[in-house]
Structures are given as C-alpha cells and as structure tokens.
Short mmCIF file of C-alpha atoms in Angstrom, two decimals:
data_model
loop_
_atom_site.label_atom_id
_atom_site.label_comp_id
_atom_site.label_asym_id
_atom_site.label_seq_id
_atom_site.Cartn_x
_atom_site.Cartn_y
_atom_site.Cartn_z
CA UNK A 1 0.03 0.17 -0.03
CA UNK A 2 1.22 3.29 -1.08
CA UNK A 3 4.33 4.12 0.64
CA UNK A 4 4.75 7.23 -1.61
CA UNK A 5 1.69 8.55 -0.81
CA UNK A 6 0.82 8.23 2.83
CA UNK A 7 -2.36 9.66 2.54
CA UNK A 8 -3.88 8.27 -0.70
CA UNK A 9 -7.04 6.76 0.74
CA UNK A 10 -7.97 9.94 2.04
CA UNK A 11 -7.34 11.99 -1.07
CA UNK A 12 -8.95 9.86 -3.08
CA UNK A 13 -12.13 9.86 -0.66
CA UNK A 14 -12.26 13.21 -0.62
CA UNK A 15 -12.13 13.94 -4.64
CA UNK A 16 -14.95 11.40 -5.05
CA UNK A 17 -17.16 12.96 -2.61
CA UNK A 18 -16.83 15.97 -4.09
CA UNK A 19 -17.02 14.72 -7.73
CA UNK A 20 -20.25 13.05 -6.55
CA UNK A 21 -21.67 16.09 -5.03
CA UNK A 22 -20.73 17.91 -8.22
CA UNK A 23 -21.42 15.94 -11.02
CA UNK A 24 -23.46 13.62 -9.64
CA UNK A 25 -22.29 9.49 -8.39
CA UNK A 26 -23.28 7.95 -11.69
CA UNK A 27 -21.85 10.29 -14.26
CA UNK A 28 -18.81 10.38 -12.15
CA UNK A 29 -15.73 8.27 -13.54
CA UNK A 30 -12.72 6.57 -11.30
CA UNK A 31 -10.22 8.53 -13.96
CA UNK A 32 -12.06 11.63 -13.15
CA UNK A 33 -11.73 10.60 -9.18
CA UNK A 34 -7.78 9.88 -9.34
CA UNK A 35 -7.08 13.31 -11.67
CA UNK A 36 -8.71 15.30 -8.83
CA UNK A 37 -7.17 13.42 -6.10
CA UNK A 38 -3.42 14.12 -8.65
CA UNK A 39 -2.93 10.08 -7.99
CA UNK A 40 -3.00 7.51 -10.48
CA UNK A 41 -5.82 4.83 -11.35
CA UNK A 42 -3.36 1.94 -10.25
CA UNK A 43 -3.32 3.84 -6.80
CA UNK A 44 -7.46 4.02 -7.16
CA UNK A 45 -7.02 0.16 -7.14
CA UNK A 46 -5.20 -0.25 -4.93
CA UNK A 47 -7.51 1.31 -2.44
CA UNK A 48 -10.59 0.41 -3.42
CA UNK A 49 -12.20 -2.00 -5.38
CA UNK A 50 -14.93 0.20 -7.41
CA UNK A 51 -15.95 3.45 -6.85
CA UNK A 52 -19.12 2.55 -5.08
CA UNK A 53 -16.88 1.32 -2.27
CA UNK A 54 -14.97 4.71 -1.66
CA UNK A 55 -18.45 5.43 0.07
CA UNK A 56 -18.37 2.23 2.09
CA UNK A 57 -14.76 0.57 2.76
CA UNK A 58 -14.56 2.91 5.87
CA UNK A 59 -17.36 0.78 7.28
CA UNK A 60 -16.62 -2.00 10.00
CA UNK A 61 -19.19 -1.94 12.37
CA UNK A 62 -20.01 -5.26 11.66
CA UNK A 63 -16.55 -6.58 12.57
CA UNK A 64 -16.72 -3.92 15.59
CA UNK A 65 -19.98 -5.58 16.87
CA UNK A 66 -18.80 -9.21 17.02
CA UNK A 67 -15.46 -8.35 18.30
CA UNK A 68 -17.40 -6.59 20.89
CA UNK A 69 -19.65 -9.42 21.62
CA UNK A 70 -16.97 -12.17 21.59
CA UNK A 71 -14.86 -10.43 24.00
CA UNK A 72 -17.34 -8.77 26.14
CA UNK A 73 -17.84 -10.75 30.13
CA UNK A 74 -20.40 -13.66 29.99
CA UNK A 75 -22.62 -12.03 32.69
CA UNK A 76 -23.16 -8.66 30.81
CA UNK A 77 -26.91 -7.44 30.13
CA UNK A 78 -27.16 -7.52 26.49
CA UNK A 79 -28.79 -4.01 26.19
CA UNK A 80 -26.12 -2.69 28.27
CA UNK A 81 -23.31 -3.84 25.82
CA UNK A 82 -25.28 -2.77 22.76
CA UNK A 83 -25.27 0.61 24.17
CA UNK A 84 -22.52 1.18 25.76
CA UNK A 85 -20.69 -0.08 22.08
CA UNK A 86 -22.73 2.35 19.84
CA UNK A 87 -21.84 5.24 22.59
CA UNK A 88 -18.43 3.96 21.77
CA UNK A 89 -18.61 4.12 18.14
CA UNK A 90 -20.77 7.20 18.30
CA UNK A 91 -18.00 9.28 20.03
CA UNK A 92 -15.17 7.34 18.43
CA UNK A 93 -16.39 6.86 14.73
CA UNK A 94 -19.19 9.13 14.00
CA UNK A 95 -18.50 12.52 15.99
CA UNK A 96 -15.60 13.37 14.56
CA UNK A 97 -16.76 13.37 10.83
CA UNK A 98 -20.36 15.11 10.51
CA UNK A 99 -20.00 16.83 7.76
CA UNK A 100 -18.28 14.10 5.70
CA UNK A 101 -20.96 11.65 7.26
CA UNK A 102 -23.94 14.24 5.71
CA UNK A 103 -22.25 14.62 2.27
CA UNK A 104 -21.96 10.99 1.95
CA UNK A 105 -25.87 10.57 3.04
CA UNK A 106 -26.70 12.98 0.65
CA UNK A 107 -25.00 11.32 -2.42
CA UNK A 108 -26.67 7.68 -1.40
CA UNK A 109 -30.19 9.35 -1.33
CA UNK A 110 -29.34 10.18 -5.27
CA UNK A 111 -28.81 6.76 -6.11
CA UNK A 112 -30.86 3.09 -6.11
CA UNK A 113 -27.74 1.20 -6.00
CA UNK A 114 -26.26 3.02 -3.11
CA UNK A 115 -28.96 2.77 -1.36
CA UNK A 116 -28.62 -0.46 -1.80
CA UNK A 117 -25.55 -0.96 -0.72
CA UNK A 118 -26.59 0.98 2.33
CA UNK A 119 -29.89 -1.53 3.35
CA UNK A 120 -26.79 -4.62 2.83
CA UNK A 121 -24.70 -2.70 5.11
CA UNK A 122 -27.47 -2.19 7.90
CA UNK A 123 -28.23 -5.95 7.41
CA UNK A 124 -24.52 -6.85 7.75
CA UNK A 125 -24.75 -5.15 10.80
CA UNK A 126 -27.66 -6.58 12.22
CA UNK A 127 -26.74 -10.26 11.14
CA UNK A 128 -23.40 -9.65 13.49
CA UNK A 129 -24.88 -8.96 16.23
CA UNK A 130 -27.80 -11.21 16.18
CA UNK A 131 -24.74 -14.17 15.58
CA UNK A 132 -23.01 -12.86 18.45
CA UNK A 133 -25.82 -12.91 20.80
CA UNK A 134 -26.65 -16.06 19.78
CA UNK A 135 -23.05 -17.25 20.65
CA UNK A 136 -23.52 -15.96 23.68
CA UNK A 137 -26.83 -17.72 24.76
CA UNK A 138 -29.42 -15.74 23.94
CA UNK A 139 -32.72 -17.52 22.70
CA UNK A 140 -33.14 -16.71 19.25
CA UNK A 141 -36.14 -14.69 19.57
CA UNK A 142 -34.09 -12.00 22.20
CA UNK A 143 -31.52 -11.64 19.84
CA UNK A 144 -33.08 -11.12 16.60
CA UNK A 145 -35.01 -8.42 18.59
CA UNK A 146 -32.27 -7.20 20.41
CA UNK A 147 -30.12 -6.95 16.60
CA UNK A 148 -33.10 -4.75 15.33
CA UNK A 149 -33.16 -2.47 18.06
CA UNK A 150 -28.96 -2.18 17.80
CA UNK A 151 -29.52 -0.92 14.37
CA UNK A 152 -32.70 1.22 14.75
CA UNK A 153 -30.97 2.70 17.21
CA UNK A 154 -27.77 3.66 15.85
CA UNK A 155 -29.41 4.62 12.50
CA UNK A 156 -32.47 6.53 13.49
CA UNK A 157 -29.95 8.45 15.86
CA UNK A 158 -27.47 9.14 12.94
CA UNK A 159 -30.12 10.55 10.75
CA UNK A 160 -31.89 13.19 13.67
CA UNK A 161 -28.06 13.96 14.84
CA UNK A 162 -27.18 14.65 10.95
CA UNK A 163 -30.37 16.60 10.54
CA UNK A 164 -29.93 18.49 13.56
CA UNK A 165 -27.59 21.78 13.79
CA UNK A 166 -26.96 21.97 17.24
CA UNK A 167 -24.26 20.44 18.98
CA UNK A 168 -25.41 17.57 20.74
CA UNK A 169 -23.32 14.37 20.69
CA UNK A 170 -24.69 11.56 18.67
CA UNK A 171 -24.22 9.55 21.83
CA UNK A 172 -26.84 11.44 23.73
CA UNK A 173 -28.95 11.21 20.99
CA UNK A 174 -28.58 7.40 21.10
CA UNK A 175 -29.80 7.64 24.89
CA UNK A 176 -32.97 9.68 23.29
CA UNK A 177 -33.60 7.29 20.75
CA UNK A 178 -33.93 5.00 23.29
CA UNK A 179 -36.48 6.97 25.55
CA UNK A 180 -38.23 7.93 22.45
CA UNK A 181 -38.86 4.20 21.21
CA UNK A 182 -39.47 3.43 24.73
CA UNK A 183 -42.04 5.60 24.73
CA UNK A 184 -43.73 4.91 21.74
CA UNK A 185 -43.94 1.25 23.16
CA UNK A 186 -45.03 2.20 26.32
CA UNK A 187 -43.27 0.99 29.22
CA UNK B 1 -54.14 -11.60 -19.29
CA UNK B 2 -54.14 -15.28 -19.60
CA UNK B 3 -57.92 -15.76 -20.38
CA UNK B 4 -57.29 -19.24 -21.58
CA UNK B 5 -55.23 -19.95 -18.69
CA UNK B 6 -57.43 -19.15 -15.19
CA UNK B 7 -54.51 -20.44 -13.03
CA UNK B 8 -51.37 -19.61 -14.81
CA UNK B 9 -50.03 -17.18 -12.40
CA UNK B 10 -50.32 -19.67 -10.00
CA UNK B 11 -49.30 -23.15 -11.71
CA UNK B 12 -46.16 -20.64 -12.85
CA UNK B 13 -45.34 -19.96 -9.04
CA UNK B 14 -45.64 -23.99 -8.35
CA UNK B 15 -43.56 -24.68 -10.72
CA UNK B 16 -40.75 -21.60 -10.05
CA UNK B 17 -40.68 -23.05 -6.30
CA UNK B 18 -40.60 -26.66 -7.06
CA UNK B 19 -37.80 -26.33 -9.14
CA UNK B 20 -36.07 -23.87 -6.82
CA UNK B 21 -35.76 -26.16 -4.50
CA UNK B 22 -34.61 -29.13 -6.56
CA UNK B 23 -31.85 -28.02 -8.75
CA UNK B 24 -31.33 -24.50 -6.99
CA UNK B 25 -32.61 -20.49 -8.26
CA UNK B 26 -29.55 -20.08 -10.38
CA UNK B 27 -29.61 -23.02 -12.16
CA UNK B 28 -33.19 -22.67 -13.05
CA UNK B 29 -34.22 -20.69 -15.89
CA UNK B 30 -37.69 -19.82 -17.27
CA UNK B 31 -38.32 -22.54 -19.88
CA UNK B 32 -37.63 -25.04 -17.74
CA UNK B 33 -40.52 -23.19 -15.52
CA UNK B 34 -42.77 -23.06 -18.25
CA UNK B 35 -42.29 -26.45 -19.37
CA UNK B 36 -42.91 -27.99 -16.05
CA UNK B 37 -46.03 -25.93 -15.58
CA UNK B 38 -47.01 -26.31 -19.07
CA UNK B 39 -47.40 -23.04 -20.20
CA UNK B 40 -45.57 -20.75 -22.85
CA UNK B 41 -42.49 -18.24 -22.14
CA UNK B 42 -45.08 -15.99 -23.09
CA UNK B 43 -47.44 -16.56 -20.62
CA UNK B 44 -44.25 -16.19 -18.31
CA UNK B 45 -43.78 -12.55 -19.07
CA UNK B 46 -46.86 -11.44 -18.69
CA UNK B 47 -46.95 -12.22 -15.28
CA UNK B 48 -43.79 -11.96 -13.94
CA UNK B 49 -40.95 -9.28 -15.40
CA UNK B 50 -38.01 -12.41 -14.33
CA UNK B 51 -37.83 -15.31 -12.17
CA UNK B 52 -36.69 -13.52 -9.76
CA UNK B 53 -40.18 -11.80 -9.08
CA UNK B 54 -42.09 -15.16 -9.13
CA UNK B 55 -40.99 -15.13 -5.63
CA UNK B 56 -41.67 -11.45 -4.95
CA UNK B 57 -44.42 -10.37 -7.32
CA UNK B 58 -47.38 -11.35 -4.85
CA UNK B 59 -46.23 -8.95 -2.19
CA UNK B 60 -48.11 -5.58 -1.65
CA UNK B 61 -47.62 -5.25 2.16
CA UNK B 62 -46.09 -1.75 1.15
CA UNK B 63 -49.42 -0.60 -0.13
CA UNK B 64 -51.69 -2.15 2.32
CA UNK B 65 -49.69 0.15 4.54
CA UNK B 66 -49.58 2.85 2.81
CA UNK B 67 -53.59 2.25 2.15
CA UNK B 68 -54.43 1.72 5.98
CA UNK B 69 -52.55 4.66 7.10
CA UNK B 70 -54.41 6.88 4.79
CA UNK B 71 -57.63 5.77 5.62
CA UNK B 72 -57.78 5.20 9.35
CA UNK B 73 -59.79 8.00 11.47
CA UNK B 74 -57.08 10.77 12.76
CA UNK B 75 -56.90 9.98 16.66
CA UNK B 76 -56.24 6.65 16.58
CA UNK B 77 -53.58 5.43 18.12
CA UNK B 78 -50.38 4.54 15.48
CA UNK B 79 -48.88 1.40 17.56
CA UNK B 80 -52.79 0.02 17.74
CA UNK B 81 -53.09 0.94 14.20
CA UNK B 82 -49.80 -0.72 13.63
CA UNK B 83 -50.85 -3.62 15.21
CA UNK B 84 -54.00 -4.21 14.10
CA UNK B 85 -52.87 -3.90 10.28
CA UNK B 86 -50.36 -6.19 11.37
CA UNK B 87 -52.86 -9.22 12.73
CA UNK B 88 -55.23 -8.48 9.71
CA UNK B 89 -52.21 -9.51 7.17
CA UNK B 90 -50.76 -12.15 9.11
CA UNK B 91 -54.70 -13.73 9.48
CA UNK B 92 -55.90 -13.20 5.96
CA UNK B 93 -52.89 -13.54 3.58
CA UNK B 94 -49.69 -15.14 5.62
CA UNK B 95 -52.09 -17.65 7.57
CA UNK B 96 -52.87 -19.60 4.68
CA UNK B 97 -49.41 -20.38 3.28
CA UNK B 98 -47.23 -21.14 5.71
CA UNK B 99 -46.08 -24.25 3.87
CA UNK B 100 -45.25 -21.61 0.26
CA UNK B 101 -43.81 -19.33 2.79
CA UNK B 102 -41.23 -22.05 4.29
CA UNK B 103 -40.12 -23.04 0.98
CA UNK B 104 -40.03 -19.56 -0.37
CA UNK B 105 -38.34 -18.64 2.95
CA UNK B 106 -35.70 -21.67 1.89
CA UNK B 107 -35.17 -20.80 -1.45
CA UNK B 108 -34.19 -17.16 -0.52
CA UNK B 109 -31.95 -17.78 1.93
CA UNK B 110 -29.91 -19.72 -0.65
CA UNK B 111 -28.74 -16.69 -2.88
CA UNK B 112 -27.63 -13.36 -2.16
CA UNK B 113 -29.50 -11.69 -5.28
CA UNK B 114 -32.96 -12.94 -3.67
CA UNK B 115 -32.13 -11.90 0.07
CA UNK B 116 -31.25 -8.47 -1.24
CA UNK B 117 -34.61 -8.21 -2.76
CA UNK B 118 -35.60 -9.51 0.58
CA UNK B 119 -34.06 -6.41 2.19
CA UNK B 120 -35.42 -4.04 -0.48
CA UNK B 121 -38.67 -5.45 0.50
CA UNK B 122 -38.54 -4.87 4.27
CA UNK B 123 -37.27 -1.59 3.79
CA UNK B 124 -39.96 -0.61 0.99
CA UNK B 125 -42.67 -1.61 3.67
CA UNK B 126 -40.78 0.44 6.58
CA UNK B 127 -40.27 3.47 4.72
CA UNK B 128 -44.15 3.07 3.48
CA UNK B 129 -44.75 3.08 7.33
CA UNK B 130 -42.76 5.56 8.28
CA UNK B 131 -44.16 7.99 5.30
CA UNK B 132 -47.95 6.99 6.14
CA UNK B 133 -47.37 7.76 9.84
CA UNK B 134 -45.25 11.41 8.76
CA UNK B 135 -48.32 12.46 7.24
CA UNK B 136 -50.20 11.37 10.13
CA UNK B 137 -48.37 14.70 11.54
CA UNK B 138 -46.19 12.12 13.59
CA UNK B 139 -42.28 13.95 14.68
CA UNK B 140 -40.18 12.32 12.46
CA UNK B 141 -38.03 9.92 15.01
CA UNK B 142 -41.61 8.82 16.35
CA UNK B 143 -42.47 7.69 12.98
CA UNK B 144 -39.19 6.23 12.26
CA UNK B 145 -39.32 4.24 15.38
CA UNK B 146 -42.75 3.11 14.77
CA UNK B 147 -41.55 1.93 11.24
CA UNK B 148 -38.72 0.23 12.81
CA UNK B 149 -41.26 -1.45 15.26
CA UNK B 150 -43.75 -2.47 12.33
CA UNK B 151 -40.88 -3.97 9.77
CA UNK B 152 -39.68 -5.99 13.10
CA UNK B 153 -42.27 -7.63 14.72
CA UNK B 154 -43.78 -8.51 11.30
CA UNK B 155 -40.66 -9.94 10.34
CA UNK B 156 -38.88 -11.37 13.51
CA UNK B 157 -42.78 -12.89 14.23
CA UNK B 158 -42.95 -14.74 10.75
CA UNK B 159 -39.51 -15.94 10.89
CA UNK B 160 -40.44 -17.52 14.82
CA UNK B 161 -43.72 -19.02 13.10
CA UNK B 162 -41.93 -20.36 10.18
CA UNK B 163 -39.31 -22.12 12.62
CA UNK B 164 -42.24 -23.60 14.72
CA UNK B 165 -44.12 -26.70 14.21
CA UNK B 166 -46.96 -25.80 16.70
CA UNK B 167 -50.56 -24.33 15.17
CA UNK B 168 -50.13 -20.98 17.40
CA UNK B 169 -51.61 -18.41 14.82
CA UNK B 170 -49.15 -15.52 13.64
CA UNK B 171 -51.09 -12.86 14.83
CA UNK B 172 -51.03 -14.57 18.49
CA UNK B 173 -46.73 -14.51 17.68
CA UNK B 174 -46.70 -11.06 16.78
CA UNK B 175 -48.39 -10.28 20.00
CA UNK B 176 -45.95 -12.47 22.00
CA UNK B 177 -43.12 -10.69 20.03
CA UNK B 178 -44.15 -7.31 21.36
CA UNK B 179 -44.25 -8.60 24.64
CA UNK B 180 -40.36 -9.65 24.70
CA UNK B 181 -39.52 -6.38 22.56
CA UNK B 182 -41.08 -4.39 25.80
CA UNK B 183 -39.20 -6.84 27.99
CA UNK B 184 -35.75 -6.69 26.26
CA UNK B 185 -36.18 -2.79 26.76
CA UNK B 186 -36.45 -3.07 29.89
CA UNK B 187 -33.10 -2.80 31.47
#
C-alpha cells in the first residue's frame, strides 16, 4: 500500500465525494476521481474495488460488533453491551466526521444502487449482532429483537444527528432515541 | 391476461418453487419453469418480469400499509393501528400460505441476490409506514421508530412462526413478539 502516498486513501475519498456531489455518482468515473486527487488509477484500485466502495469501505461496524460481543464478560446485560458499544462507536468514529457523513448521506440518497448497498450494510451489522448474541446463549427471538434494536437505535439516531444544527453529541441522541423507543412502546 | 389459463400465475409460481428447491435458483431457467407448468414463456412474461419476481410479485405489504395509514381515523393511536394492520395481514395473507412461505424462505436463503431483494422489500414496507405516519402528523423520529417496530414485529414474528411446528397463529406470535420487545427494552 502506497508508501509514496501516505494520505492517498483520504485524498481519493475527498475527491470522490466532491465529484459525486458536483456531477452525480453515476456520471463520475474513476479516472476523474484520480485526476482530482492527483493520483493514478492504479493507486485507486489498490485501495478500493470500485467507485461505490469509496463510500462504504471505511465501514467496519459489523466486525466491531462481533468483536465486542465475543470479548465481553459472559454475564454482561445484552442491552447494556449494545448501548455501550453504540456510544463508543458514536464518539470515536462518527462524531469527528459529521460533515463527511452528511455529504455521504446526501449522495447515497441520490442513487438506488447506493441505497441498496446501504441496506446491505445495515443488514450486515444486524446479522453480526444477532449471531454474536446467539453465541452468548440468548434465545433466537431475543437475539433477533436486540439486533433490530441495535440497528434501529444507531441509524435513526444518526439520521436525527445529521438533520440537527445544534451540537448535541450523537452518543446523547442515542440515549434520547432509546427513551423515545420506550415511549412509543409504552414501557 | 391469460383468459385461457385462469390459474397460470399460480401454476408458474408452483413450478418455479419446485424447480428452485430441486436444482437451485441460479440453475433454473424461465423455459424450464414454463415447461414444468405446461405454459409458454410468453405467458410467463405476461405475469412476471423475471424469475426472481416469481418469488416477490405477490408482495403488496407496502401498498397495504400506505392504504391503512391514509384511511384510518386521524385520532387512532399509531401503535394500535400498526398492530391491527399486522394482525389482519397475518390472518388473511400469511396464515393460509405457511408451507409456501417456508419453501420461499428456504430458497431466498440460498441466494445473495434474493436476500438483497428481500431487504429491499423490508425497506419498502418500512418506508411506506414511515411516510404514512409523517403524513398523519407524527414527528420524524417517532415515525421512523414506529416504522422500524412495524417491520421488526412482522419479520421477527414470521421467522419464529415458520420455525415452529405447533399451530400458534401468526397474529398471536406478533403479540408475543411485542411482549418480548418490551421485555428486552426494560434494563
């Protein structure tokens, strides 16, 4: 990987996001992205399988969830594990990239193929959480419901956070969303 | 539409399900399906866009949800509306087709493209519920959460119902799933 271009990956991401926003995802080619970034297409393909993956390659939520559920103490309460995991991800991975994630969301919304890829990403996280909870000995319906709760809390909260124009941290909004979820279910 | 083959659609569905189960989804061609059903490929394409749509064309959950949310009294409680709608769909549309739905699920699980199509179906229902609730004046986060609850209750319950070997009705299992959802959210 690019010992001569230490920031190649980030430059390619930046160039791709700019071009997708300016001229649309479908109309943008890999050579245009590399020209904007001042890099070669060969460098591009060392980092990404195709232009779509520039938007998704950073995502490792499913792997992180699997790791967390495998290494957590066996007696930890599952919902607490999920909330702690979500809050950590929110603070470490989402919070510093709010503008980037806003641009990403805007582009994904313009293209059916990107929306499908996004659904796939959500499903992969849900499935990782479900499988991780099954491995911890939870009954199948409980594991499935907690996995749904995890993705619901994350993605509804991220949308709300990206919509807002104040500085309420995503980790706090996740707590708000849980409160709202309990309220609509009248608990 | 097939005035000479009044049950063409059903025969094609049956033939397709059999062949997908016997030899796999990817390996099955439209001419094989029509040969098994004793019909022409021309008839096939009057009913379905492609072999994948044989498995999904029946699904009108998103349209049904939209209709329900548009026509319900404005003061109806949203969660009650959703539960009543789910129970009606369960009894009228799912309950009579349990074996068919089991076969369908088994086939969908074998193929990545079919699983993606299934995710798309879930997303379409979720989006229809969310939009319908927004049109009823609900705040955006509440609408998003209720839409997630709706699809979670339906699809987790359907999976549980298809896994079971007793005769507990799907409508009752949906109630059980709601009880379980409330229980896992109490920390």
